[in-house]
Short mmCIF file of C-alpha atoms in Angstrom, two decimals:
data_model
loop_
_atom_site.label_atom_id
_atom_site.label_comp_id
_atom_site.label_asym_id
_atom_site.label_seq_id
_atom_site.Cartn_x
_atom_site.Cartn_y
_atom_site.Cartn_z
CA MET A 1 42.76 75.39 -28.38
CA ALA A 2 39.64 77.73 -27.58
CA LEU A 3 38.95 77.67 -23.65
CA SER A 4 35.53 75.80 -23.58
CA PRO A 5 33.73 75.00 -20.09
CA SER A 6 34.98 71.22 -20.49
CA LEU A 7 38.51 72.67 -20.50
CA LEU A 8 38.13 74.70 -17.72
CA TYR A 9 36.45 71.38 -15.71
CA GLY A 10 39.47 69.35 -16.55
CA LEU A 11 42.13 71.51 -15.48
CA THR A 12 39.88 72.28 -11.95
CA GLY A 13 40.27 68.48 -11.42
CA LEU A 14 43.92 68.39 -11.98
CA MET A 15 44.25 71.12 -9.93
CA LEU A 16 42.20 69.85 -7.23
CA PHE A 17 44.36 66.76 -7.47
CA VAL A 18 47.62 68.42 -6.79
CA ILE A 19 46.22 70.80 -3.96
CA GLY A 20 45.07 67.57 -2.40
CA LEU A 21 48.26 66.31 -2.81
CA ALA A 22 50.01 69.13 -1.35
CA ALA A 23 47.98 68.95 1.55
CA LEU A 24 48.75 65.30 1.97
CA PHE A 25 52.05 65.97 2.30
CA THR A 26 52.07 69.22 4.15
CA SER A 27 49.43 68.33 6.30
CA PRO A 28 50.89 67.59 10.08
CA GLN A 29 47.60 66.02 11.29
CA LEU A 30 46.18 62.79 10.30
CA LEU A 31 42.71 64.43 9.85
CA GLY A 32 44.10 66.58 7.57
CA LYS A 33 45.66 63.69 5.51
CA ILE A 34 42.17 61.92 5.49
CA LEU A 35 40.61 65.10 3.97
CA ALA A 36 43.17 65.46 1.59
CA VAL A 37 42.76 62.42 -0.25
CA ASN A 38 39.28 63.34 -0.33
CA ILE A 39 40.30 66.28 -2.09
CA MET A 40 42.12 64.58 -4.54
CA ALA A 41 39.16 62.16 -4.94
CA SER A 42 36.98 64.63 -5.89
CA GLY A 43 39.46 65.96 -8.09
CA ILE A 44 39.71 62.71 -9.95
CA PHE A 45 36.02 62.13 -10.13
CA LEU A 46 35.90 66.05 -11.97
CA PHE A 47 38.26 65.09 -14.40
CA LEU A 48 36.85 62.06 -15.11
CA ILE A 49 33.22 63.29 -15.67
CA THR A 50 34.75 65.87 -17.74
CA LEU A 51 36.45 63.29 -19.69
CA ALA A 52 33.02 61.43 -20.43
CA HIS A 53 31.68 64.47 -21.85
CA GLY A 54 34.67 65.82 -23.70
CA SER A 55 34.49 63.56 -26.62
CA GLY A 56 31.66 66.07 -27.85
CA THR A 57 28.26 64.74 -28.91
CA LEU A 58 28.06 61.35 -27.38
CA ILE A 59 28.69 60.66 -23.73
CA ASP A 60 30.65 57.84 -22.45
CA PRO A 61 28.84 56.25 -19.67
CA VAL A 62 31.73 54.43 -18.55
CA PRO A 63 33.48 57.02 -16.50
CA GLN A 64 30.29 57.92 -15.38
CA ALA A 65 29.47 54.48 -13.52
CA MET A 66 33.30 54.46 -12.66
CA VAL A 67 33.01 57.77 -10.40
CA LEU A 68 29.34 56.08 -9.21
CA THR A 69 31.50 53.11 -8.24
CA GLY A 70 34.60 55.56 -6.70
CA ILE A 71 32.25 57.79 -4.62
CA VAL A 72 30.97 54.70 -2.55
CA VAL A 73 34.67 53.04 -2.14
CA SER A 74 35.60 56.73 -1.07
CA VAL A 75 33.25 56.83 1.64
CA SER A 76 33.90 53.51 2.72
CA SER A 77 37.53 53.91 2.56
CA THR A 78 36.98 57.22 4.25
CA ALA A 79 35.13 55.43 7.23
CA VAL A 80 37.98 53.20 7.63
CA ALA A 81 40.58 55.71 8.01
CA LEU A 82 38.31 57.61 10.31
CA ALA A 83 38.15 54.30 12.71
CA LEU A 84 42.01 53.61 12.20
CA LEU A 85 42.19 57.57 13.40
CA CYS A 86 40.27 57.28 16.28
CA ARG A 87 41.73 54.08 17.32
CA ILE A 88 44.77 56.26 17.03
CA GLU A 89 43.69 58.64 19.29
CA ALA A 90 42.28 56.43 21.82
CA ALA A 91 45.86 54.67 22.11
CA ALA A 92 47.91 57.85 22.09
CA ARG A 93 45.83 59.29 25.16
CA PRO A 94 46.96 58.74 28.42
CA PRO A 95 45.47 55.91 30.54
CA ALA A 96 42.94 57.74 32.69
CA HIS A 97 44.71 56.76 36.06
CA LEU A 98 48.27 58.02 35.43
CA PRO A 99 48.48 62.24 35.78
CA LYS A 100 48.02 64.25 32.53
CA LYS A 101 50.96 65.31 30.52
CA LYS A 102 51.32 68.09 28.16
CA ASP A 103 49.84 66.98 25.08
CA GLU A 104 52.29 67.77 22.63
CA ALA A 105 52.68 64.41 20.50
CA ARG A 106 49.02 64.37 20.26
CA GLN A 107 48.74 66.54 17.12
CA GLY A 108 49.99 63.96 14.36
CA MET B 1 80.06 73.96 10.53
CA VAL B 2 79.29 73.52 7.04
CA ASN B 3 76.87 70.25 7.81
CA SER B 4 75.01 72.35 10.61
CA GLY B 5 74.37 75.52 8.02
CA ARG B 6 73.19 72.83 5.65
CA LYS B 7 70.73 71.69 7.85
CA ARG B 8 69.51 75.28 8.84
CA VAL B 9 68.83 76.15 5.13
CA SER B 10 67.57 72.80 3.77
CA PRO B 11 64.05 72.76 5.70
CA ALA B 12 63.64 76.17 5.02
CA HIS B 13 63.65 75.43 1.30
CA ARG B 14 61.49 72.29 1.42
CA PRO B 15 58.39 74.18 0.95
CA TRP B 16 59.50 76.13 -2.31
CA LEU B 17 60.79 72.93 -3.62
CA LEU B 18 57.94 70.83 -2.43
CA LEU B 19 55.67 73.91 -4.52
CA VAL B 20 58.19 73.68 -7.83
CA LEU B 21 57.62 70.13 -7.93
CA LEU B 22 54.00 70.28 -7.61
CA LEU B 23 53.58 72.78 -10.31
CA LEU B 24 55.87 70.67 -12.54
CA PHE B 25 53.63 67.80 -11.66
CA PHE B 26 50.24 69.65 -12.63
CA ALA B 27 51.87 71.26 -15.60
CA ALA B 28 52.67 67.62 -17.06
CA LEU B 29 49.18 66.21 -16.11
CA ALA B 30 47.64 69.18 -17.78
CA TRP B 31 49.95 68.89 -20.92
CA VAL B 32 49.05 64.95 -21.24
CA TYR B 33 45.22 66.27 -21.01
CA LEU B 34 45.71 69.26 -23.37
CA VAL B 35 47.60 67.63 -26.19
CA PRO B 36 45.28 66.80 -29.11
CA GLY B 37 44.48 63.37 -29.42
CA SER B 38 45.81 62.19 -26.24
CA VAL B 39 42.61 61.71 -24.91
CA PRO B 40 41.02 58.66 -25.97
CA GLY B 41 37.76 58.73 -27.54
CA GLY B 42 35.91 56.41 -25.01
CA LEU B 43 33.58 53.85 -24.97
CA ALA B 44 30.14 55.91 -25.95
CA ARG B 45 29.89 53.96 -29.32
CA GLN B 46 30.30 50.53 -28.09
CA VAL B 47 27.71 50.90 -25.31
CA ASP B 48 25.86 52.29 -27.24
CA ALA B 49 25.68 49.50 -29.82
CA SER B 50 25.34 46.82 -27.37
CA LEU B 51 22.27 48.56 -25.11
CA VAL B 52 19.64 46.63 -26.76
CA ALA B 53 21.30 43.19 -25.23
CA SER B 54 21.61 44.95 -21.93
CA GLY B 55 18.03 44.63 -20.86
CA VAL B 56 17.56 48.27 -19.22
CA SER B 57 17.47 51.29 -21.52
CA SER B 58 19.43 53.19 -19.23
CA ARG B 59 22.87 53.44 -20.43
CA VAL B 60 24.72 54.37 -16.89
CA THR B 61 23.01 51.29 -15.38
CA ALA B 62 23.83 49.18 -18.12
CA VAL B 63 27.28 49.74 -17.36
CA LEU B 64 27.51 49.39 -14.03
CA LEU B 65 25.32 46.29 -13.78
CA ASN B 66 25.44 44.46 -16.81
CA PHE B 67 29.03 45.11 -19.18
CA ARG B 68 31.01 45.87 -15.95
CA ALA B 69 29.17 44.13 -13.05
CA TYR B 70 32.46 43.29 -11.78
CA ASP B 71 33.16 46.81 -10.38
CA THR B 72 29.96 47.09 -8.89
CA LEU B 73 30.66 43.59 -7.20
CA LEU B 74 33.80 44.27 -6.36
CA GLU B 75 32.24 47.42 -4.85
CA CYS B 76 30.16 46.13 -2.63
CA PHE B 77 32.54 43.82 -0.98
CA ILE B 78 34.53 46.55 -0.80
CA LEU B 79 32.21 48.24 1.64
CA LEU B 80 31.69 44.85 3.36
CA LEU B 81 35.44 44.91 4.22
CA GLY B 82 34.98 48.36 5.35
CA VAL B 83 32.43 47.51 7.79
CA MET B 84 33.94 44.69 8.87
CA VAL B 85 37.10 46.75 9.18
CA VAL B 86 35.09 49.52 11.34
CA TRP B 87 33.69 46.56 13.75
CA SER B 88 37.10 45.09 14.05
CA LEU B 89 38.94 48.48 15.06
CA ARG B 90 36.10 49.41 17.26
CA SER B 91 35.04 46.77 19.30
CA ALA B 92 34.37 46.33 22.82
CA GLY B 93 35.58 48.85 25.15
CA THR B 94 36.83 51.36 22.64
CA THR B 95 33.46 52.92 22.13
CA GLU B 96 32.70 56.49 23.81
CA PRO B 97 29.28 57.13 24.82
CA ARG B 98 27.56 59.32 22.05
CA GLN B 99 26.46 62.85 22.79
CA PRO B 100 22.79 62.87 21.53
CA ALA B 101 22.01 66.08 19.21
CA VAL B 102 18.69 65.52 20.37
CA GLY B 103 16.61 68.73 19.44
CA ALA B 104 12.94 70.13 18.10
CA ILE B 105 14.38 70.85 14.89
CA LEU B 106 15.87 67.48 14.32
CA ALA B 107 12.72 65.57 15.38
CA ALA B 108 10.84 67.47 13.02
CA LEU B 109 12.95 67.23 10.06
CA GLU B 110 13.44 63.81 11.19
CA ARG B 111 9.80 63.37 11.54
CA LEU B 112 8.79 65.26 7.91
CA LEU B 113 12.14 63.66 6.19
CA LEU B 114 12.39 60.32 6.58
CA PRO B 115 8.96 59.23 4.48
CA LEU B 116 9.99 61.50 2.16
CA MET B 117 13.66 59.75 1.46
CA ILE B 118 12.30 56.40 1.33
CA LEU B 119 10.13 57.64 -1.03
CA VAL B 120 12.67 58.83 -3.49
CA ALA B 121 15.00 55.90 -2.54
CA GLY B 122 12.51 53.80 -3.80
CA TYR B 123 11.61 56.49 -7.01
CA LEU B 124 15.50 56.63 -7.70
CA LEU B 125 15.50 52.55 -7.62
CA TRP B 126 12.66 52.14 -10.18
CA ALA B 127 14.27 55.30 -12.47
CA GLY B 128 17.37 53.61 -12.73
CA SER B 129 16.63 51.07 -15.60
CA SER B 130 15.82 53.81 -17.95
CA GLN B 131 17.39 57.29 -16.78
CA ALA B 132 19.32 58.78 -14.20
CA GLY B 133 19.24 56.56 -10.79
CA GLY B 134 19.96 53.22 -9.66
CA ALA B 135 20.94 51.28 -6.76
CA PHE B 136 23.80 53.66 -5.55
CA GLN B 137 21.79 56.71 -5.69
CA ALA B 138 18.85 54.66 -3.88
CA GLY B 139 21.40 53.78 -1.42
CA ALA B 140 23.14 56.76 -0.80
CA ILE B 141 19.86 58.91 0.46
CA LEU B 142 18.46 55.42 2.67
CA GLY B 143 22.12 55.69 4.04
CA GLY B 144 21.43 59.37 4.40
CA ALA B 145 18.26 58.42 6.52
CA GLY B 146 19.85 56.14 8.37
CA VAL B 147 22.61 58.86 9.38
CA LEU B 148 19.47 61.62 10.30
CA LEU B 149 18.33 58.37 12.44
CA LEU B 150 21.85 57.73 14.35
CA LEU B 151 21.89 61.58 14.66
CA ASP B 152 18.56 61.79 17.02
CA SER B 153 20.41 58.98 18.95
CA SER B 154 17.69 56.23 17.67
CA PRO B 155 19.33 52.97 18.44
CA PHE B 156 17.85 51.34 15.04
CA LEU B 157 21.08 49.60 14.75
CA ASP B 158 21.21 47.91 18.20
CA ILE B 159 17.20 47.42 17.88
CA LEU B 160 17.70 45.57 14.84
CA PRO B 161 18.38 41.59 15.48
CA LYS B 162 22.23 40.72 14.79
CA LYS B 163 21.25 38.01 12.10
CA ALA B 164 18.89 40.60 10.09
CA LEU B 165 21.58 43.07 10.11
CA VAL B 166 24.21 40.83 9.42
CA TRP B 167 22.07 39.82 6.51
CA GLY B 168 21.17 43.02 5.45
CA ILE B 169 24.64 44.15 4.93
CA THR B 170 25.77 40.88 3.18
CA LEU B 171 22.75 40.50 0.92
CA ALA B 172 24.30 42.26 -2.01
CA PRO B 173 27.97 40.39 -2.23
CA LEU B 174 26.11 37.41 -1.69
CA PHE B 175 23.28 37.62 -3.73
CA PHE B 176 25.87 39.14 -6.80
CA LEU B 177 28.04 36.11 -6.10
CA ALA B 178 25.67 33.78 -6.61
CA VAL B 179 24.05 35.41 -9.77
CA GLY B 180 27.76 35.08 -11.19
CA VAL B 181 28.47 31.52 -10.46
CA ALA B 182 25.02 30.91 -11.47
CA ALA B 183 25.84 32.01 -14.96
CA LEU B 184 29.13 29.66 -14.38
CA THR B 185 27.49 26.62 -13.77
CA GLN B 186 25.20 27.18 -16.80
CA GLY B 187 28.39 27.30 -18.80
CA ARG B 188 28.43 31.26 -19.67
CA PRO B 189 30.63 33.80 -18.38
CA PHE B 190 30.94 34.83 -15.04
CA LEU B 191 28.29 37.54 -14.26
CA THR B 192 26.73 37.64 -17.78
CA TYR B 193 23.35 37.24 -18.09
CA ARG B 194 20.53 35.33 -20.58
CA PHE B 195 18.86 37.84 -22.81
CA GLN B 196 15.37 37.29 -21.48
CA GLU B 197 16.45 37.17 -17.88
CA ALA B 198 18.47 40.34 -18.12
CA SER B 199 16.26 42.76 -16.76
CA LEU B 200 14.84 40.97 -14.01
CA VAL B 201 18.20 40.14 -12.80
CA ILE B 202 19.42 43.61 -12.76
CA VAL B 203 16.46 45.15 -11.32
CA ALA B 204 16.94 42.54 -8.58
CA LEU B 205 20.35 43.10 -8.23
CA GLU B 206 19.53 46.83 -8.04
CA VAL B 207 17.32 46.29 -4.88
CA ALA B 208 19.98 44.29 -3.14
CA ALA B 209 22.49 46.55 -3.73
CA ALA B 210 20.55 49.74 -2.72
CA PHE B 211 19.67 48.17 0.81
CA SER B 212 22.94 46.95 1.49
CA ILE B 213 24.35 50.16 0.71
CA GLY B 214 21.94 52.02 2.92
CA LEU B 215 22.56 49.79 5.69
CA CYS B 216 26.63 49.70 5.06
CA LEU B 217 26.64 53.52 5.02
CA ALA B 218 24.50 53.53 8.21
CA THR B 219 26.60 51.40 9.97
CA LEU B 220 30.12 52.79 8.98
CA PHE B 221 28.29 56.21 10.28
CA ALA B 222 27.99 54.54 13.41
CA GLY B 223 31.19 53.61 13.53
CA ARG B 224 30.87 51.05 15.80
CA LEU B 225 29.47 47.61 16.81
CA PRO B 226 26.06 47.85 18.05
CA GLU B 227 25.54 47.47 21.27
CA TYR B 228 24.22 44.02 21.74
CA GLU B 229 27.61 42.64 20.76
CA SER B 230 29.84 44.72 22.98
CA GLU B 231 28.15 44.37 26.11
CA PRO B 232 28.22 40.47 26.26
CA ALA B 233 31.63 40.62 25.91
CA GLN B 234 32.53 43.12 28.60
CA ASP B 235 30.18 41.14 30.55
CA LYS B 236 32.48 38.20 29.76
CA PHE B 237 35.70 39.86 30.56
CA ALA B 238 34.00 40.77 33.99
CA ALA B 239 33.43 37.32 34.90
CA LYS B 240 36.67 36.07 33.76
CA ARG B 241 37.82 39.10 36.24
CA GLY B 242 35.54 38.06 39.05
CA GLU B 243 36.69 35.13 39.13
#
């Protein structure tokens, strides 16, 4: 199979997905995990768009529509994840009237 | 002794094990992608064949708002759900004071860009029925305009009447649902349109969806309940404590 641009895009999309998966597993911070999920989503979007163009002359609009929907869904899920993260940070923070302890367990 | 030795070695091997597993996973994915014939041909032909009946001439819009309209319906509800979750997580008392990023450049940018953004959003909405564009793109730009306003600590979400905000956010999901149910009451399948009405219904749905998506995105960026919502609640608690 000849190395065509669409092949390169498809493999890049898959690679982004795997890189995001690796970061999701290894990142010690929750924010890093949220970013990792976003990178995975970007990889999937790139892959889907490549599939839409892959079949040749006819461009398939269904994966394009799915990506458009997916982008909005991923934005709203990221917002929910960030709100959860803020809530976790607020809960992990020591109350203001207590003396501040060493901030060690706050990284996760 | 043996146990402790294994404990010491195992974590050191873990990154390599993960790397190998992920590379194997990537290889499997790439293999599935590269094997000829494993990727199906897609639905381009089917979409083209029934495009005339869809009411719009843009194929992506036809898929989004006619052939797979339930996708867009669910997506509107997911945005609504996101706003509800964010509001309930960041309710009264948990909001920190926002640091306003007021600056001359931001203010000038806002003055220059905001009218243009609204114009572009309107154009994209209009263009969506025949070419690239549509509710999502217009909604994203409207959301961006809202974010720009929020960055300048403009309290437009707080000034907006509560009812207007809630109705604005729920406009698209409710309208979508109403259209779907109206089809049911007339004996057609859920979310199908009559041919002579399809064009009009799709444009109306797109306008509502763009408006709601923009408002939802800006609200999600604000990440908190508007002020009028949190202040009475705090007052109530304060009054209770006082008594």
